Amino acid sequence: MLVLKFGGTSVGSAESLTLVREIVTKKSKSDSLTVVVSALGGITNNLVNCANLAASGNESYENILQDVENRHISLCNVLIPVSLRSQTITKVKFLLNDLEDICRGVFLIQELSPRSSDHILSFGERLSSTITNDYFKAGDLDVNLLDPRKIIKTDGQFGNAVVDLELSYSNIQKEYETHAQVSICPGFLASSNIDNLTTTLGRGGSDYTAALLAAALEAQCLEIWTDVSGMMTANPKLVPLAHPIKELSYEEAMELSHFGAKVIYPPTIQPVLDKEIPVLIKNTFSVNDEGTLISKDGMINGHWIKGISSIDDVAMCTLSGSGMVAVPNFSYRLFSALSREEVNVIMITQASSEHTITVGIDRKDAERARKSIESEFEHELRQRKVNPLDVETELSIVALVGTKMRQQVGVSATLFETLSHNGINVKAIAQGSTELNISVVVDKKNLSKSLNSLHESFFLSDLRKFNLFMIGVGNVGKSFLSQIQKQQEFLANAFQVNLNISGLANSRKMYFSDDSIDLDNWEQLLESDGKAMTLDSFTDTMAGMNLRNSIFIDCTASEEIPKLYEKILSNSISVVTPNKIACSSDFNTYLGLKKTATKYRARFLFETNVGAGLPVVSTVSDLLKSGDRIHKIQAVLSGTLNFLFNTYDATQKFSDVVKEAKAAGYTEPDPRLDLSGKDVMRKILILARESGYKLELDDIQNNPFVPEECMNTDSIESFYEKLDEYDEVFQNIYKKASEEGKRIKYVATFEQGEAKTGLESFGPEHPFYELHGKDNIVLFQTSRYPEQPLVVKGAGAGAEVTASGIFADIMRITSI
């Protein structure tokens, strides 16, 4: 014997009932079946509304009744062959007329008793089972329709009746002494063992009906057919990467269901748990999916975390005070106060000091709970032995569930590390001694972020999603987006990383997407669908989206955006930037940003501040972390200036070489910024600070090589004109070095706590001599490299290499 239960979505339409009959037909060839059906999807809610409207004297209940009738008659017209249709419609009409009479009575006396309510609600399953039975008969199945009111007996507690198990099991077994190959039974309803009046079994009643039948008949399996392919590792509406769980123990299934998994309702499967009958969750609309098997052996196989579940609208009541310590009955009185108001306690946590006790309850019960608790402890509150009750709302509970957690070290550590890394504060913690469940309370606004980040941490086969927000889509920004697009498939396959572009902005517009911005079409989306850009609105929107693993990229040279880094980092959003302003501002700002990043478990990375994509900043960090000490840095850090002096040979005007560099994109729009040496000063300042020295920009000695008269011009054109006037200066610099067999480089030097920048000449014996094009080079003399310096050399300018440096910083964050 197999017992199959089909929910409201499975019997809710002609198409779905066609699938149900196919499933039943196939299984009935090898097994006797009992098929338990729910009401059509949405009908029970319609009946509740109908009853309430009738009780309030509102004639619109008749409209609902008409809708209920139309839906069932329409189903008959589609499913039942013409030759049998009139018989089925007659049965359906008889039930509908009975329902109408009862509702009319409720309307006339304007009173809805629990008894009347049960009778009204029973019609949903009675109607669906009548149609299903006749539809199966039309398909030549050997089928009979059971009336559960004759076999499942309860007390007289209408609305949530308690089943008399011994009597019900005996009745079921007698009923099945002779039976058809397929028995159809409406779920949810029963009858009182006192007066045989119709009762209902409460929430999950159809599952309970199926479980009672399976237990009484000692079925080999209870199959629950629904619209999902089993119990999931998380709520797929909140966690898109959630997937079905292959096997669960009974305890794991009930824990997941208690914390929000809606596939089964824990009390309803108790009968099959007692008899150790397996429960298989299957998808009516995807029959070939494996589903989830719940059994006593479910704990043996699978991951040590089976699923992550949640309750999304919780209040937390905390009772505290010195008068609670070592005083008996405080907990008893607290729970008695809640019990009197019929407040269900979802979670409990108490400090070992006995100074506080916290309970989690449904948000809708918070006010009643507060009044009851304050009334119970009125005397202690007046005496100040107990502090005023602290009630916190807008909370959610997140629970990790898995029987094998007790055998695995580090589960809690991973839980708290993951939440901390995403800036999610844990309000309360609870774990039973069985270690089957670890529950934490978080702000409701962080529920989705919590579930997704934890799912990525504990189910490593899934892609880890990182959400990128970037301001600046010029040459470097475009190159970065192009590189991301080309590497997406490789990163997903090789590193299980999904880099999701969630926000883009230029100086005029900004565009956001909860999904990923289409990188084939981002320019058009930004231009046509983007909103007006302001820095505050961009950062506020980014923070408000509250996406896990968020990273902000400042791909500009703006002096305003770095002022927002502190705010961004404090939202646990990492910052990656080639913008040197922040790290070369005053030392306290630089240090403060690093401390903020550490405090809020974010990353502040700026590899591209020095040397574009070259691993210069990271090399300094690695040297210090490994215990080395840097004594001297000598570097050519301007690709622009290196290009100028590698190209200039005094046969052409220096201004022409500058124009050539600008045309090639090697200079800033205003070349004076490059020729001033200020950019190089910022870079050596950053390297000195990263080496562990406290230094300000004003402490750096800058030896300019461009005459002051040239730099003080009021336009770029006049700047070029002045360069021509002073061209002899540049010729003399070149000739002097050339006569000595040397080459000119613009060098930054840091040694013994002091830094300087300026032109220097080098012969063939020096590493700088063969530095060509726009390359950069950095020499580190350290305690471990005292004579032969550590050399980092390569292209130090250009959109592609700068973008690759940004990309590298992003990947450093993903590897945490």
Short mmCIF file of N, CA and C in Angstrom, two decimals, residues 232-234 243-248 252 256 299 301-309 399-412 414-415 431 435-438 454-455 457-460:
data_model
loop_
_atom_site.label_atom_id
_atom_site.label_comp_id
_atom_site.label_asym_id
_atom_site.label_seq_id
_atom_site.Cartn_x
_atom_site.Cartn_y
_atom_site.Cartn_z
N MET A 232 13.84 22.11 0.20
CA MET A 232 14.98 22.80 -0.39
C MET A 232 16.01 23.18 0.68
N THR A 233 17.24 23.39 0.23
CA THR A 233 18.29 23.83 1.15
C THR A 233 18.01 25.20 1.74
N ALA A 234 17.15 25.97 1.10
CA ALA A 234 16.71 27.28 1.61
C ALA A 234 15.47 27.66 0.82
N HIS A 243 18.60 24.38 -3.68
CA HIS A 243 18.35 23.16 -4.45
C HIS A 243 17.71 22.10 -3.55
N PRO A 244 17.08 21.10 -4.13
CA PRO A 244 16.40 20.08 -3.31
C PRO A 244 17.39 19.28 -2.47
N ILE A 245 16.90 18.87 -1.31
CA ILE A 245 17.68 18.01 -0.41
C ILE A 245 17.30 16.58 -0.72
N LYS A 246 18.27 15.73 -0.94
CA LYS A 246 17.99 14.35 -1.35
C LYS A 246 17.39 13.54 -0.21
N GLU A 247 17.98 13.63 0.99
CA GLU A 247 17.51 12.83 2.11
C GLU A 247 17.52 13.64 3.40
N LEU A 248 16.55 13.37 4.26
CA LEU A 248 16.46 14.01 5.56
C LEU A 248 16.02 12.99 6.60
N GLU A 252 15.25 16.30 11.22
CA GLU A 252 15.70 17.40 10.37
C GLU A 252 14.53 18.02 9.62
N LEU A 256 13.32 21.94 9.97
CA LEU A 256 13.23 22.84 8.81
C LEU A 256 11.81 23.37 8.64
N MET A 299 19.61 10.72 8.23
CA MET A 299 20.75 11.43 8.82
C MET A 299 22.08 10.81 8.40
N ASN A 301 23.24 9.89 5.39
CA ASN A 301 23.82 10.39 4.15
C ASN A 301 23.69 11.91 4.04
N GLY A 302 24.52 12.48 3.18
CA GLY A 302 24.38 13.90 2.87
C GLY A 302 25.28 14.80 3.66
N HIS A 303 25.14 16.07 3.40
CA HIS A 303 25.95 17.13 4.01
C HIS A 303 25.62 17.25 5.49
N TRP A 304 26.57 17.73 6.27
CA TRP A 304 26.32 17.88 7.71
C TRP A 304 25.40 19.05 8.02
N ILE A 305 25.26 19.99 7.08
CA ILE A 305 24.17 20.98 7.14
C ILE A 305 23.19 20.61 6.04
N LYS A 306 21.96 20.28 6.45
CA LYS A 306 20.98 19.86 5.44
C LYS A 306 20.23 21.04 4.84
N GLY A 307 19.99 22.07 5.64
CA GLY A 307 19.23 23.20 5.12
C GLY A 307 19.33 24.42 6.01
N ILE A 308 18.94 25.54 5.44
CA ILE A 308 18.92 26.81 6.16
C ILE A 308 17.50 27.35 6.05
N SER A 309 16.86 27.55 7.17
CA SER A 309 15.47 27.98 7.15
C SER A 309 15.32 29.26 7.95
N ALA A 399 17.96 29.73 10.86
CA ALA A 399 18.35 28.47 11.52
C ALA A 399 19.13 27.58 10.58
N LEU A 400 20.26 27.05 11.07
CA LEU A 400 20.98 25.99 10.38
C LEU A 400 20.50 24.66 10.95
N VAL A 401 20.19 23.71 10.07
CA VAL A 401 19.65 22.43 10.52
C VAL A 401 20.47 21.28 9.94
N GLY A 402 20.83 20.33 10.81
CA GLY A 402 21.55 19.15 10.35
C GLY A 402 21.92 18.27 11.52
N THR A 403 21.55 17.00 11.45
CA THR A 403 21.84 16.07 12.55
C THR A 403 23.35 15.89 12.72
N LYS A 404 24.09 15.91 11.63
CA LYS A 404 25.52 15.61 11.69
C LYS A 404 26.36 16.81 12.13
N MET A 405 25.71 17.94 12.45
CA MET A 405 26.47 19.10 12.96
C MET A 405 27.23 18.75 14.23
N ARG A 406 26.65 17.86 15.02
CA ARG A 406 27.28 17.51 16.30
C ARG A 406 28.62 16.83 16.10
N GLN A 407 28.85 16.29 14.89
CA GLN A 407 30.11 15.60 14.60
C GLN A 407 31.11 16.50 13.87
N GLN A 408 30.71 17.73 13.59
CA GLN A 408 31.53 18.60 12.76
C GLN A 408 32.00 19.82 13.54
N VAL A 409 33.31 20.00 13.62
CA VAL A 409 33.87 21.17 14.31
C VAL A 409 33.80 22.39 13.40
N GLY A 410 33.47 23.54 13.96
CA GLY A 410 33.58 24.80 13.22
C GLY A 410 32.32 25.30 12.57
N VAL A 411 31.18 24.64 12.81
CA VAL A 411 29.94 25.10 12.19
C VAL A 411 29.58 26.50 12.68
N SER A 412 29.60 26.66 14.01
CA SER A 412 29.26 27.97 14.57
C SER A 412 30.24 29.04 14.11
N THR A 414 31.91 29.19 11.30
CA THR A 414 31.60 29.57 9.92
C THR A 414 30.35 30.43 9.86
N LEU A 415 29.35 30.08 10.66
CA LEU A 415 28.11 30.86 10.73
C LEU A 415 28.40 32.31 11.10
N GLN A 431 20.93 27.29 20.72
CA GLN A 431 21.32 25.98 20.21
C GLN A 431 20.94 24.93 21.24
N GLU A 435 22.32 19.65 19.29
CA GLU A 435 23.08 20.25 18.20
C GLU A 435 22.46 19.97 16.83
N LEU A 436 21.15 19.82 16.81
CA LEU A 436 20.44 19.63 15.56
C LEU A 436 20.19 20.95 14.86
N ASN A 437 20.20 22.03 15.63
CA ASN A 437 19.78 23.33 15.11
C ASN A 437 20.59 24.43 15.78
N ILE A 438 21.10 25.35 15.00
CA ILE A 438 21.68 26.59 15.53
C ILE A 438 20.84 27.73 14.97
N LEU A 454 24.97 32.65 3.92
CA LEU A 454 25.15 31.37 4.62
C LEU A 454 25.01 30.20 3.66
N HIS A 455 24.09 30.30 2.72
CA HIS A 455 23.93 29.23 1.74
C HIS A 455 25.19 29.05 0.92
N SER A 457 28.20 29.77 1.93
CA SER A 457 29.27 29.27 2.79
C SER A 457 29.14 27.78 3.07
N PHE A 458 27.92 27.29 3.24
CA PHE A 458 27.73 25.91 3.67
C PHE A 458 27.47 24.94 2.51
N PHE A 459 27.06 25.47 1.36
CA PHE A 459 26.83 24.60 0.21
C PHE A 459 27.79 25.05 -0.89
N LEU A 460 29.04 24.58 -0.78
CA LEU A 460 30.14 25.14 -1.56
C LEU A 460 30.04 24.85 -3.06
#
